[in-house]
Amino acid sequence: MSAVAARVERWTPVSISFTSALAALLALLAFAPLALSENSLNNLIQLFFLVILAIMWNALAGYGGLVSVGQQAFIGIGAYGVVFFSVQHSLNPYVAMLVSTAIGAAVSIPMAAVMLWLRGGAFAIGMSVVAEAFAILVSLDATLGGGTGTSAVLAFNLRYSPTQRLHDTYWAALGFAAVLLVVLFLLLRSRIGTSLQAIRDDEDAARSLGVRVLLGKGVLFVLAGAGCTAAGTIILAWQLSILPLGPDSVFGVNWTAKMIFMVLVGGLGTFEGPILGAIVLFLLQTYTSSQLGVWYYVVVGGIAIGVALFLPRGLWGAVQERFTIQLLPVGYRLRR
Amino acid sequence: MTLLRVEGLEARHGLLHAVRDVDLEVREGETLALIGANGAGKTTLLRTIAGAHRPSAGRIVFDGRDITRLSPHRRVKLGVALVPEGRRLFPDLTVEENLRVAAAAGRKGRWTVDGVLETFPLLAPLRRQRAASLSGGQQQAAAIARSLLTNPRLLLLDEVSLGLAPVAVDGVYEALQPLFETDTTIVLVEQDLGRALSVASRVVCMLEGRLVLEGAAGELTREQVTDAYFGLRRGAAA
Amino acid sequence: MNWANAVLHGVLLGGLYALLATGLSLMFGVMRIINLAHGSIALVGAYMAFLLTEHTSMSTYLSLVIVLPGALVVGYVLQLTVLERSLRGGELVPLLTTFGLLIVIANMLERFFSPDVHSLPSGRIGTASWRISSHFTVPWFDALILALAIGVLGGLHVLLRRTQLGRELRATAADADTAELLGVDARRVYAVATAIAVATAALAGVFYAMRSAFDPFSGPTQLIYAFEAVVIGGLGSLWGTLLGGIVLGVAQTVGAQIDVQYFALGGHVVFLAVLILRAVLQAGGLRLLPRGAAA
């Protein structure tokens, strides 16, 4: 049998239709404040920042092999950054959100230089040390409210009516989520994306082929830093008052618990998985948290353990394996 | 009597089919040489017999008992010992500590720490040295001594001459000589055909995962062996 | 309190951190697992002692007679159930499952014990101190903990160097595959290692709880302290863990001298400085592969 020329394709009919549908959905969502109730908008804001957190954590762990137990450091930076700029420096809070995100990204660069020397569990705990250190620094700063926390109520309410705040926060959340999704999508389709795949599969082999491992991980680290900071700004805009210490604070370990749950349940290392995981967590949160009470996080943690042990590819990973579909084309296909 | 019987054994490394449908019998007391080119599946076969590798199909019966599902340490307790390819001493433990791990974990029998140090006198002065600091030949002697301390009924030797200078290999085989003469059953993987044929009573050859030749060492011609080794066909096989 | 006395107190505090870090170091040395639930497990030890001292007339020290054997069993079972499976999944899975455990433990503690802050009674030893000179006072309790830490580390050292179990631990840590081929049951060895790790963690947790206040969410903090001690001292070295604990303790007490609120920060700063220093000195990157299980 003679050799047949094979074509390398990136788009399949399925992925073209899905990606167009997704883009249409995003556009449609922009009009939501005109049609949906306040309650629904609130829910959607929550869903959006959960999606952001999920895709960012997955970017680190699923594509970079970096398990970070301290991304809440950036969530805290985002939240407190908005307070700092809008309450203390009278900046428009939404501008403050952008500035804080930029600062989060900037801070993540030197952090990457130090932290990326660590691998595995040391990186994980190292990041939580960073989060802890930030939390302590903030709690010691009286101007930021110290240990009892602070709020941005004034900054928003002086400028916006509650409805306006809701709508603007919604658009900010949608905007951030959409931008981060697009950036991640493009990154994974780029050369860096392919090198990340190689790094994930076998770091040493990739390095020996000339793949710039530290650069790839660094890009992911900065992206995740910026993304989690953005999520933090949205969280602040949504809940308005924040605490620096304690498990539920903006620097709290429960944020990592959520991120791990979403990514594991959805599908570590897939593009679509974390989004699915965010939806699952959101549903769990909205519909069971009142019944579960204190057991809520026990359930979240327990499910995460179960999935890690018994369904390591997550829901989407399992679907992908069964049907070999990819809704968002970040890979390549070979066609004869 | 048959000490080891392998039936229809299949073993894979991911997608690679390393051992294909192997049937093998080893009689008690004999020395069987397992030869074949690199990548033929010899190491995988030995590791599967020892339990370090899981077969995808087939059975392994040792002394009448089906050991296919047993973990390696349980097989050691029954009397199967593998001296792994590349020696694999515990680098930061001393020679003596390496030996004592095996002596206490394996079966009790005539081999003792003092006994093996007599059989391998080159090791005696090295007792308290870190295993990683030994030369290749010394490490090989230590690795064999270590496995002997589990008092095996079936000793599997995987490429003991690998990476050693000829002089060192001579030394190893000299020390092994008494073993070949006693009633220990040995399966020996050896690249050096000459040595393999000289110490073994029976030879099997593997090619691409299958057994392609079997016979008493004295009865096979060089030509038959090399043909099987390289997978050449010169007219009808004997 | 003056500087020299602060340093002395830091050295003594280091004993507690070394004790806390021992289990973390042991599990990493033998199994290459970094147990993110380590601090939480120590905390469970404290809560178990709390249960016993609150509901019976037992002293905290006596409660250890029940808590420690219980911890050994828990550790053994934990390895054979969750951790063993996690090991098979690859490098990331143990981190994910032990993190899950951290969350489950913290929240179960909150459910059963309330979020309130508690402390364990430390008896007369807890308040006594020994005045050496006009500058130095040595709290009996801290000295006891340091002595205990040295004792435990010494005991482990002897175990690893002089017993068959110790040899099997070191052999399995170096090459589990080959150890099995010599008759060593690697599963059992791992389970014993985890049992020892959990027991030392519980011991450290109880003493920590006698010294400071604790609540259901103190686990991650203890994990961080243990981890900082291990990293400063060098991952995989038992006596390095003692050194690391002492450096961390001194960093914290010196930080507290500067300003009481800088206690933990002092440790974090030194930790990060050590990290940066290592990264700079070791241009190849900080590899977490120790040469062996113990010094």
Tab-separated table of N, CA, C and O in Angstrom, chain A residues 57 61 65 67 69 114 117-122 125-126 128-129 132 136-137 140 207 247 253-254 256-257 260 264 268 294-295 297-298 301-302 305 308-310, chain C residues 34 36 82 85-86 92-93 95-97 99-101 103-104 107-108 110-112 217 224 227-228 261-262 264-265 268 271 275-276 279 283-288:
chain	number	residue	atom	x	y	z
A	57	TRP	N	-6.807	27.981	37.039
A	57	TRP	CA	-6.157	26.917	37.804
A	57	TRP	C	-5.792	25.750	36.896
A	57	TRP	O	-4.759	25.127	37.020
A	61	ALA	N	-2.248	23.907	36.367
A	61	ALA	CA	-2.066	22.494	36.717
A	61	ALA	C	-2.217	21.582	35.516
A	61	ALA	O	-1.453	20.643	35.338
A	65	GLY	N	1.375	21.562	34.714
A	65	GLY	CA	1.752	20.615	35.749
A	65	GLY	C	2.056	21.262	37.089
A	65	GLY	O	2.680	20.659	37.952
A	67	VAL	N	0.727	22.497	40.480
A	67	VAL	CA	-0.398	22.514	41.399
A	67	VAL	C	-0.178	23.646	42.390
A	67	VAL	O	0.720	23.580	43.228
A	69	VAL	N	-1.509	25.807	45.531
A	69	VAL	CA	-2.490	25.825	46.594
A	69	VAL	C	-2.574	27.251	47.141
A	69	VAL	O	-3.070	27.502	48.223
A	114	VAL	N	11.011	33.411	41.169
A	114	VAL	CA	11.424	32.677	42.364
A	114	VAL	C	10.714	31.338	42.470
A	114	VAL	O	11.345	30.295	42.650
A	117	TRP	N	11.255	27.800	40.401
A	117	TRP	CA	12.354	26.884	40.632
A	117	TRP	C	11.855	25.669	41.408
A	117	TRP	O	12.512	24.641	41.448
A	118	LEU	N	10.693	25.809	42.030
A	118	LEU	CA	10.162	24.711	42.831
A	118	LEU	C	9.297	23.802	41.984
A	118	LEU	O	8.654	24.240	41.048
A	119	ARG	N	9.308	22.559	42.353
A	119	ARG	CA	8.455	21.632	41.620
A	119	ARG	C	7.538	20.896	42.572
A	119	ARG	O	7.786	20.828	43.764
A	120	GLY	N	6.476	20.359	42.018
A	120	GLY	CA	5.596	19.477	42.773
A	120	GLY	C	5.039	20.113	44.027
A	120	GLY	O	4.572	21.246	44.030
A	121	GLY	N	5.098	19.357	45.109
A	121	GLY	CA	4.484	19.796	46.349
A	121	GLY	C	5.133	21.036	46.921
A	121	GLY	O	4.475	21.827	47.591
A	122	ALA	N	6.444	21.215	46.657
A	122	ALA	CA	7.109	22.398	47.195
A	122	ALA	C	6.534	23.649	46.565
A	122	ALA	O	6.327	24.653	47.243
A	125	ILE	N	2.985	24.245	48.259
A	125	ILE	CA	2.997	24.867	49.576
A	125	ILE	C	3.658	26.241	49.520
A	125	ILE	O	3.241	27.163	50.226
A	126	GLY	N	4.684	26.367	48.680
A	126	GLY	CA	5.344	27.663	48.549
A	126	GLY	C	4.345	28.738	48.185
A	126	GLY	O	4.361	29.844	48.749
A	128	SER	N	1.220	28.722	48.860
A	128	SER	CA	0.330	29.006	49.983
A	128	SER	C	1.059	29.858	51.018
A	128	SER	O	0.435	30.655	51.720
A	129	VAL	N	2.376	29.711	51.116
A	129	VAL	CA	3.141	30.602	51.998
A	129	VAL	C	3.010	32.043	51.508
A	129	VAL	O	2.813	32.971	52.291
A	132	GLU	N	-0.370	33.306	52.387
A	132	GLU	CA	-0.401	33.559	53.818
A	132	GLU	C	0.334	34.863	54.155
A	132	GLU	O	-0.141	35.677	54.947
A	136	ILE	N	-1.279	38.179	55.873
A	136	ILE	CA	-0.781	38.786	57.112
A	136	ILE	C	-0.453	40.262	56.892
A	136	ILE	O	-0.833	41.131	57.684
A	137	LEU	N	0.229	40.554	55.779
A	137	LEU	CA	0.591	41.939	55.500
A	137	LEU	C	-0.642	42.821	55.431
A	137	LEU	O	-0.681	43.923	55.978
A	140	LEU	N	-2.267	43.477	58.787
A	140	LEU	CA	-1.527	44.385	59.642
A	140	LEU	C	-1.678	45.838	59.220
A	140	LEU	O	-1.267	46.754	59.911
A	207	ARG	N	12.630	19.570	27.389
A	207	ARG	CA	13.780	20.466	27.536
A	207	ARG	C	14.916	20.038	26.627
A	207	ARG	O	15.592	20.861	26.028
A	247	PRO	N	-10.769	31.018	56.574
A	247	PRO	CA	-10.847	30.162	55.393
A	247	PRO	C	-11.700	30.736	54.276
A	247	PRO	O	-11.456	30.461	53.106
A	253	VAL	N	-8.161	29.522	51.978
A	253	VAL	CA	-7.844	28.264	51.325
A	253	VAL	C	-9.068	27.661	50.623
A	253	VAL	O	-8.936	26.833	49.716
A	254	ASN	N	-10.265	28.102	51.032
A	254	ASN	CA	-11.461	27.555	50.393
A	254	ASN	C	-11.544	27.892	48.909
A	254	ASN	O	-12.189	27.170	48.143
A	256	THR	N	-9.046	27.785	46.848
A	256	THR	CA	-8.312	26.708	46.175
A	256	THR	C	-9.143	25.440	46.148
A	256	THR	O	-9.138	24.699	45.168
A	257	ALA	N	-9.882	25.218	47.254
A	257	ALA	CA	-10.728	24.023	47.286
A	257	ALA	C	-11.710	24.061	46.117
A	257	ALA	O	-11.923	23.071	45.415
A	260	ILE	N	-9.844	23.480	42.725
A	260	ILE	CA	-9.468	22.083	42.507
A	260	ILE	C	-10.697	21.248	42.175
A	260	ILE	O	-10.678	20.409	41.266
A	264	LEU	N	-10.938	19.283	38.676
A	264	LEU	CA	-10.919	17.821	38.728
A	264	LEU	C	-12.212	17.233	38.200
A	264	LEU	O	-12.204	16.293	37.417
A	268	LEU	N	-9.171	17.778	34.167
A	268	LEU	CA	-7.871	18.442	34.218
A	268	LEU	C	-7.191	18.360	32.862
A	268	LEU	O	-7.133	17.298	32.252
A	294	VAL	N	-22.567	23.238	57.048
A	294	VAL	CA	-21.139	23.069	57.302
A	294	VAL	C	-20.568	21.888	56.523
A	294	VAL	O	-19.369	21.794	56.324
A	295	TRP	N	-21.459	20.991	56.096
A	295	TRP	CA	-20.968	19.829	55.349
A	295	TRP	C	-20.594	20.185	53.916
A	295	TRP	O	-20.018	19.369	53.207
A	297	TYR	N	-18.324	22.051	52.417
A	297	TYR	CA	-16.940	21.860	51.975
A	297	TYR	C	-16.450	20.439	52.186
A	297	TYR	O	-15.553	19.976	51.518
A	298	VAL	N	-17.063	19.743	53.134
A	298	VAL	CA	-16.702	18.337	53.303
A	298	VAL	C	-17.076	17.583	52.028
A	298	VAL	O	-16.318	16.760	51.517
A	301	GLY	N	-14.697	18.664	49.204
A	301	GLY	CA	-13.402	18.002	49.346
A	301	GLY	C	-13.496	16.518	49.068
A	301	GLY	O	-12.644	15.936	48.391
A	302	GLY	N	-14.552	15.903	49.582
A	302	GLY	CA	-14.720	14.470	49.393
A	302	GLY	C	-14.878	14.103	47.931
A	302	GLY	O	-14.274	13.142	47.443
A	305	ILE	N	-11.538	14.343	46.188
A	305	ILE	CA	-10.692	13.175	46.439
A	305	ILE	C	-11.167	11.999	45.590
A	305	ILE	O	-10.377	11.315	44.935
A	308	ALA	N	-10.272	12.454	41.984
A	308	ALA	CA	-8.824	12.312	41.761
A	308	ALA	C	-8.427	10.844	41.754
A	308	ALA	O	-7.554	10.429	40.999
A	309	LEU	N	-9.068	10.044	42.593
A	309	LEU	CA	-8.695	8.645	42.682
A	309	LEU	C	-9.370	7.772	41.636
A	309	LEU	O	-8.764	6.844	41.119
A	310	PHE	N	-10.644	8.064	41.361
A	310	PHE	CA	-11.390	7.119	40.533
A	310	PHE	C	-11.772	7.623	39.154
A	310	PHE	O	-12.068	6.825	38.272
C	34	ILE	N	4.288	14.682	49.186
C	34	ILE	CA	4.184	15.822	50.089
C	34	ILE	C	2.743	15.836	50.554
C	34	ILE	O	1.822	16.080	49.780
C	36	LEU	N	-0.186	17.294	51.908
C	36	LEU	CA	-0.729	18.613	52.202
C	36	LEU	C	-1.656	18.584	53.417
C	36	LEU	O	-1.972	19.622	53.977
C	82	VAL	N	-6.269	5.566	50.924
C	82	VAL	CA	-6.182	6.721	50.026
C	82	VAL	C	-4.811	6.912	49.382
C	82	VAL	O	-4.690	7.068	48.173
C	85	ARG	N	-3.411	4.433	46.555
C	85	ARG	CA	-4.057	4.652	45.264
C	85	ARG	C	-3.576	5.928	44.630
C	85	ARG	O	-3.429	6.007	43.425
C	86	SER	N	-3.357	6.935	45.469
C	86	SER	CA	-2.915	8.217	44.925
C	86	SER	C	-1.548	8.093	44.278
C	86	SER	O	-1.275	8.708	43.257
C	92	LEU	N	0.884	14.352	40.344
C	92	LEU	CA	-0.080	15.356	40.790
C	92	LEU	C	-1.114	14.805	41.758
C	92	LEU	O	-1.552	15.494	42.666
C	93	VAL	N	-1.511	13.552	41.542
C	93	VAL	CA	-2.659	13.031	42.296
C	93	VAL	C	-2.486	13.080	43.810
C	93	VAL	O	-3.397	13.510	44.509
C	95	LEU	N	-0.956	15.176	45.580
C	95	LEU	CA	-1.164	16.552	46.020
C	95	LEU	C	-2.650	16.867	46.056
C	95	LEU	O	-3.147	17.505	46.979
C	96	LEU	N	-3.365	16.427	45.046
C	96	LEU	CA	-4.774	16.737	44.966
C	96	LEU	C	-5.568	16.014	46.051
C	96	LEU	O	-6.423	16.604	46.702
C	97	THR	N	-5.265	14.729	46.247
C	97	THR	CA	-6.036	14.007	47.268
C	97	THR	C	-5.687	14.475	48.675
C	97	THR	O	-6.570	14.596	49.523
C	99	PHE	N	-4.743	17.427	49.464
C	99	PHE	CA	-5.401	18.711	49.644
C	99	PHE	C	-6.872	18.495	49.952
C	99	PHE	O	-7.450	19.156	50.829
C	100	GLY	N	-7.497	17.580	49.240
C	100	GLY	CA	-8.906	17.260	49.510
C	100	GLY	C	-9.080	16.853	50.973
C	100	GLY	O	-10.019	17.274	51.646
C	101	LEU	N	-8.133	16.053	51.455
C	101	LEU	CA	-8.184	15.621	52.854
C	101	LEU	C	-8.095	16.820	53.798
C	101	LEU	O	-8.795	16.878	54.811
C	103	ILE	N	-9.108	19.821	53.322
C	103	ILE	CA	-10.391	20.510	53.344
C	103	ILE	C	-11.428	19.704	54.124
C	103	ILE	O	-12.164	20.246	54.955
C	104	VAL	N	-11.467	18.402	53.853
C	104	VAL	CA	-12.454	17.560	54.544
C	104	VAL	C	-12.203	17.585	56.053
C	104	VAL	O	-13.116	17.762	56.851
C	107	ASN	N	-13.110	21.001	57.742
C	107	ASN	CA	-14.540	21.238	57.838
C	107	ASN	C	-15.256	20.233	58.736
C	107	ASN	O	-16.241	20.566	59.389
C	108	MET	N	-14.767	19.006	58.785
C	108	MET	CA	-15.350	18.045	59.736
C	108	MET	C	-15.050	18.487	61.162
C	108	MET	O	-15.890	18.379	62.051
C	110	GLU	N	-14.707	21.503	62.119
C	110	GLU	CA	-15.586	22.627	62.396
C	110	GLU	C	-16.980	22.125	62.742
C	110	GLU	O	-17.650	22.645	63.638
C	111	ARG	N	-17.409	21.108	62.029
C	111	ARG	CA	-18.747	20.571	62.246
C	111	ARG	C	-18.870	19.946	63.629
C	111	ARG	O	-19.842	20.132	64.335
C	112	PHE	N	-17.841	19.193	64.037
C	112	PHE	CA	-17.949	18.466	65.299
C	112	PHE	C	-17.476	19.248	66.518
C	112	PHE	O	-17.856	18.931	67.636
C	217	PHE	N	-9.305	25.549	61.638
C	217	PHE	CA	-8.581	25.926	60.427
C	217	PHE	C	-7.106	26.214	60.674
C	217	PHE	O	-6.448	26.841	59.855
C	224	ILE	N	2.342	24.826	56.895
C	224	ILE	CA	3.303	25.806	56.392
C	224	ILE	C	4.542	25.834	57.261
C	224	ILE	O	5.666	25.834	56.762
C	227	PHE	N	6.536	22.733	56.686
C	227	PHE	CA	7.155	22.763	55.377
C	227	PHE	C	8.336	23.721	55.349
C	227	PHE	O	9.383	23.437	54.769
C	228	GLU	N	8.158	24.894	55.973
C	228	GLU	CA	9.252	25.857	55.986
C	228	GLU	C	10.460	25.265	56.700
C	228	GLU	O	11.593	25.416	56.242
C	261	GLN	N	3.468	41.523	65.939
C	261	GLN	CA	2.655	41.023	64.835
C	261	GLN	C	3.476	40.450	63.699
C	261	GLN	O	2.911	39.872	62.773
C	262	TYR	N	4.787	40.599	63.781
C	262	TYR	CA	5.628	40.101	62.694
C	262	TYR	C	6.101	38.671	62.932
C	262	TYR	O	7.017	38.201	62.285
C	264	ALA	N	4.866	35.460	62.492
C	264	ALA	CA	4.843	34.492	61.385
C	264	ALA	C	5.580	35.043	60.175
C	264	ALA	O	6.266	34.316	59.455
C	265	LEU	N	5.434	36.364	59.976
C	265	LEU	CA	6.101	36.984	58.828
C	265	LEU	C	7.605	36.774	58.857
C	265	LEU	O	8.234	36.562	57.821
C	268	HIS	N	8.248	33.565	57.318
C	268	HIS	CA	7.989	33.555	55.864
C	268	HIS	C	9.117	34.257	55.117
C	268	HIS	O	9.533	33.808	54.048
C	271	PHE	N	12.138	32.057	55.051
C	271	PHE	CA	11.849	30.943	54.132
C	271	PHE	C	12.037	31.367	52.679
C	271	PHE	O	12.714	30.702	51.891
C	275	LEU	N	14.812	30.238	49.844
C	275	LEU	CA	14.375	29.764	48.534
C	275	LEU	C	15.104	30.513	47.421
C	275	LEU	O	15.627	29.914	46.477
C	276	ILE	N	15.118	31.826	47.547
C	276	ILE	CA	15.753	32.645	46.514
C	276	ILE	C	17.237	32.341	46.469
C	276	ILE	O	17.825	32.170	45.402
C	279	ALA	N	17.836	29.109	44.791
C	279	ALA	CA	17.587	29.205	43.356
C	279	ALA	C	18.771	29.865	42.665
C	279	ALA	O	19.206	29.438	41.598
C	283	ALA	N	21.813	26.984	39.923
C	283	ALA	CA	21.197	27.454	38.683
C	283	ALA	C	20.428	26.372	37.972
C	283	ALA	O	19.577	26.616	37.150
C	284	GLY	N	20.688	25.129	38.324
C	284	GLY	CA	19.939	24.066	37.673
C	284	GLY	C	18.535	23.925	38.199
C	284	GLY	O	17.752	23.159	37.683
C	285	GLY	N	18.220	24.667	39.288
C	285	GLY	CA	16.859	24.566	39.796
C	285	GLY	C	16.807	23.738	41.060
C	285	GLY	O	17.613	22.855	41.286
C	286	LEU	N	15.853	24.035	41.901
C	286	LEU	CA	15.735	23.335	43.177
C	286	LEU	C	15.034	22.011	42.943
C	286	LEU	O	13.835	21.952	42.782
C	287	ARG	N	15.809	20.956	42.941
C	287	ARG	CA	15.213	19.649	42.711
C	287	ARG	C	14.846	19.023	44.046
C	287	ARG	O	15.598	19.088	44.988
C	288	LEU	N	13.719	18.425	44.091
C	288	LEU	CA	13.281	17.835	45.345
C	288	LEU	C	13.617	16.368	45.422
C	288	LEU	O	12.817	15.569	45.845
